[in-house]
Coordinates of C-alpha atoms in Angstrom, one line a residue:
Chain A
S1 CA 2.4 -2.7 20.2
Q2 CA 2.7 -3.9 16.7
K3 CA 5.5 -2.4 14.7
I4 CA 7.0 -2.7 11.2
E5 CA 10.4 -1.2 10.7
Q6 CA 12.2 -0.5 7.5
N7 CA 15.5 1.4 7.0
S8 CA 14.4 5.0 7.4
E9 CA 17.5 6.4 5.8
A10 CA 18.1 6.2 2.1
L11 CA 20.1 3.3 0.8
N12 CA 22.8 4.1 -1.8
I13 CA 24.0 1.3 -4.0
Q14 CA 26.3 1.3 -6.9
E15 CA 24.9 0.1 -10.2
G16 CA 25.4 -3.6 -10.8
K17 CA 25.6 -4.5 -7.1
T18 CA 22.9 -6.3 -5.1
A19 CA 20.6 -4.1 -3.1
T20 CA 19.3 -5.6 0.1
L21 CA 16.4 -4.0 2.0
T22 CA 15.2 -5.1 5.4
C23 CA 11.7 -5.3 6.9
N24 CA 11.6 -6.2 10.6
Y25 CA 8.4 -6.6 12.6
T26 CA 7.4 -7.1 16.2
N27 CA 4.2 -8.3 17.8
Y28 CA 2.9 -9.7 14.6
S29 CA 2.1 -13.2 13.4
P30 CA 2.0 -12.6 9.7
A31 CA 0.4 -15.1 7.3
Y32 CA 1.7 -13.2 4.3
L33 CA 4.2 -10.5 3.5
Q34 CA 4.1 -8.3 0.5
W35 CA 6.6 -5.9 -1.1
Y36 CA 5.7 -2.9 -3.2
R37 CA 7.6 -0.3 -5.2
Q38 CA 6.5 3.3 -5.1
D39 CA 7.8 6.1 -7.3
P40 CA 7.4 9.8 -6.1
G41 CA 3.8 10.9 -6.3
R42 CA 2.5 7.6 -7.7
G43 CA 0.6 4.7 -6.2
P44 CA 2.5 1.6 -4.9
V45 CA 3.0 -1.2 -7.4
F46 CA 2.9 -4.8 -6.2
L47 CA 6.2 -6.8 -6.6
L48 CA 6.1 -10.0 -4.6
L49 CA 4.1 -11.9 -2.0
I50 CA 5.6 -14.5 0.3
R51 CA 3.7 -16.8 2.6
E52 CA 4.6 -17.7 6.1
N53 CA 5.5 -21.2 5.2
E54 CA 7.8 -20.1 2.3
K55 CA 11.4 -19.3 2.9
E56 CA 12.2 -17.6 -0.4
K57 CA 10.5 -16.3 -3.5
R58 CA 12.0 -15.1 -6.7
K59 CA 10.9 -13.0 -9.7
E60 CA 13.4 -12.1 -12.3
R61 CA 16.1 -10.0 -10.5
L62 CA 14.1 -9.8 -7.3
K63 CA 14.3 -12.2 -4.3
V64 CA 12.4 -12.1 -1.0
T65 CA 13.2 -14.1 2.1
F66 CA 10.9 -14.5 5.1
D67 CA 12.3 -15.6 8.4
T68 CA 9.5 -15.9 11.0
T69 CA 12.1 -16.8 13.7
L70 CA 14.0 -13.6 13.2
K71 CA 10.7 -11.7 12.4
Q72 CA 12.4 -10.4 9.3
S73 CA 12.0 -10.2 5.5
L74 CA 14.9 -9.3 3.2
F75 CA 14.3 -8.0 -0.3
H76 CA 17.1 -8.3 -2.8
I77 CA 17.6 -6.7 -6.2
T78 CA 20.4 -8.2 -8.1
A79 CA 22.3 -6.5 -10.9
S80 CA 20.8 -3.2 -9.7
Q81 CA 20.1 -0.4 -12.2
P82 CA 19.4 3.3 -11.8
A83 CA 15.8 2.6 -12.9
D84 CA 15.4 0.5 -9.7
S85 CA 15.7 3.7 -7.7
A86 CA 12.4 4.1 -5.8
T87 CA 10.9 3.7 -2.4
Y88 CA 10.2 0.1 -1.4
L89 CA 7.4 -0.8 1.0
C90 CA 6.8 -4.0 2.9
A91 CA 3.3 -4.9 4.1
L92 CA 2.2 -7.6 6.5
V93 CA -1.0 -9.6 6.5
P94 CA -1.7 -11.3 9.8
Y95 CA -3.6 -14.6 10.1
S96 CA -6.9 -12.8 10.9
G97 CA -7.0 -11.4 7.4
G98 CA -9.7 -8.9 6.4
G99 CA -9.3 -5.2 6.0
A100 CA -8.3 -3.0 8.9
D101 CA -5.9 -5.4 10.4
G102 CA -5.3 -7.2 7.2
L103 CA -2.6 -5.1 5.6
T104 CA -0.2 -2.9 7.4
F105 CA 2.5 -1.0 5.6
G106 CA 6.0 -0.1 6.7
K107 CA 7.1 3.4 6.1
G108 CA 9.4 2.3 3.2
T109 CA 13.1 2.5 2.3
H110 CA 14.3 4.9 -0.3
L111 CA 16.7 3.1 -2.6
I112 CA 19.1 5.1 -4.8
I113 CA 21.1 3.2 -7.5
Q114 CA 24.0 5.3 -8.6
P115 CA 25.5 4.9 -12.1
Chain B
E1 CA -6.2 -2.1 -19.6
A2 CA -6.7 -3.2 -16.0
Q3 CA -6.6 -0.2 -13.7
V4 CA -7.8 1.7 -10.8
T5 CA -8.8 5.3 -11.5
Q6 CA -9.2 8.2 -9.1
N7 CA -10.6 11.7 -9.7
P8 CA -9.7 14.4 -9.2
R9 CA -5.9 13.9 -9.1
Y10 CA -5.4 17.3 -7.4
L11 CA -7.8 19.3 -5.3
I12 CA -7.5 22.4 -3.2
T13 CA -10.5 23.2 -1.1
V14 CA -11.5 25.2 2.0
T15 CA -12.4 24.0 5.5
G16 CA -15.9 22.7 5.7
K17 CA -16.7 22.4 2.0
K18 CA -17.9 18.9 1.3
L19 CA -16.0 16.9 -1.3
T20 CA -16.0 13.5 -2.9
V21 CA -13.1 11.6 -4.4
T22 CA -14.1 9.0 -6.8
C23 CA -12.5 5.6 -7.3
S24 CA -13.3 3.0 -10.0
Q25 CA -11.8 -0.3 -10.9
N26 CA -12.3 -2.4 -14.1
M27 CA -11.0 -5.7 -12.8
N28 CA -14.2 -7.0 -11.1
H29 CA -12.4 -7.0 -7.8
E30 CA -14.4 -7.8 -4.6
Y31 CA -12.2 -5.8 -2.2
M32 CA -11.5 -2.1 -2.3
S33 CA -9.9 0.3 0.2
W34 CA -8.8 3.8 0.8
Y35 CA -5.4 4.9 2.2
R36 CA -3.9 8.2 3.1
Q37 CA -0.1 8.7 2.9
D38 CA 1.6 11.3 5.0
P39 CA 5.3 12.1 5.4
G40 CA 6.8 10.1 8.3
L41 CA 3.6 8.1 8.8
G42 CA 3.4 6.0 5.8
L43 CA 0.3 4.5 4.3
R44 CA -2.6 4.2 6.6
Q45 CA -5.9 2.6 5.8
I46 CA -9.1 4.7 6.1
Y47 CA -11.9 2.4 5.1
Y48 CA -12.3 -0.8 3.2
S49 CA -15.1 -2.8 1.5
M50 CA -15.2 -6.6 1.1
N51 CA -18.1 -6.4 -1.4
V52 CA -21.1 -4.3 -2.5
E53 CA -22.9 -2.7 0.5
V54 CA -20.2 -4.1 2.9
T55 CA -17.8 -1.4 4.3
D56 CA -15.8 -1.2 7.5
K57 CA -13.4 1.2 9.2
G58 CA -9.7 1.0 8.8
D59 CA -7.1 2.6 11.1
V60 CA -7.9 6.3 10.6
P61 CA -11.6 6.6 9.6
E62 CA -12.5 9.8 11.5
G63 CA -13.8 12.5 9.2
Y64 CA -14.4 10.2 6.3
K65 CA -17.3 8.3 4.8
V66 CA -17.5 5.7 2.0
S67 CA -20.2 3.9 0.1
R68 CA -20.1 0.8 -2.1
K69 CA -23.3 0.7 -4.2
E70 CA -21.6 -0.8 -7.2
K71 CA -18.8 -3.3 -7.3
R72 CA -16.6 -1.1 -9.4
N73 CA -16.9 2.2 -7.5
F74 CA -15.8 3.2 -4.0
P75 CA -16.1 6.9 -3.4
L76 CA -14.4 8.6 -0.5
I77 CA -16.5 11.4 1.1
L78 CA -15.2 14.2 3.3
E79 CA -18.4 15.8 4.7
S80 CA -16.5 18.7 6.4
P81 CA -12.9 18.7 5.5
S82 CA -10.3 20.1 7.9
P83 CA -6.6 21.1 7.3
N84 CA -5.4 17.9 9.0
Q85 CA -7.0 15.9 6.1
T86 CA -4.5 17.5 3.8
S87 CA -2.8 14.4 2.4
L88 CA -2.1 12.1 -0.5
Y89 CA -5.0 9.6 -0.9
F90 CA -4.9 6.3 -2.7
C91 CA -7.6 3.9 -3.6
A92 CA -6.7 0.2 -4.0
S93 CA -8.5 -2.9 -5.1
S94 CA -7.8 -6.6 -5.0
L95 CA -9.5 -9.8 -6.0
Y96 CA -10.8 -10.9 -2.6
G97 CA -8.9 -9.2 0.2
T98 CA -5.5 -8.3 1.6
S99 CA -4.0 -11.8 1.0
Y100 CA -3.9 -10.8 -2.7
E101 CA -1.9 -8.2 -4.4
Q102 CA -3.3 -4.8 -4.1
Y103 CA -3.7 -2.6 -7.2
F104 CA -3.4 1.1 -6.4
G105 CA -4.8 4.1 -8.1
P106 CA -2.6 7.1 -9.2
G107 CA -3.4 9.1 -6.1
T108 CA -5.3 12.2 -5.2
R109 CA -3.4 15.1 -3.6
L110 CA -5.8 17.0 -1.4
T111 CA -5.1 20.4 0.2
V112 CA -7.5 21.8 2.7
T113 CA -6.9 25.4 3.6

């Protein structure tokens, strides 16, 4: 069956270090992969989208990689700050697109940046 | 300001009492969808709409109805709510579909007793 796995345990990182979050998937052929940030009790906020034929995407302190051979995406936050503390969700869009099978979310990784 | 709004933000109701959660977007987006989020289960899609008068089931549609009579609005209807529908609900919209960034509303926390 299709599965998306993100670190279920909280990730504690010291301020200023690089935080790396992992999104692994099985039995998917994603066309796109998206990353979102979610703060407690609030809606997810879009961060980055990477296409299947792109290896890397950057936006300010954020970097996403996409390895379709390893079936994995890595999400990096450089020079991390306490304000980066949140839950980060990855979401896959398979080639079929559309709605029901068009965007499936992982359960998220809770990131804590300690001062 | 570009946004997705939901109302109400919090709702406590009793089993069987019909309710509607409204969702509206001001970005002229074609695609709208509803998710529920539960601890340990993550975000799961309930229904989606590719355009006006076009709706389809997501992964967990049982017990819910939707309609899309206007482009900007996409209400979620619970005809006979049950306790297992207690959850945090999010409406989302995007320009054309799931290949585009999704804009989420602030959420509606529903408790069914």
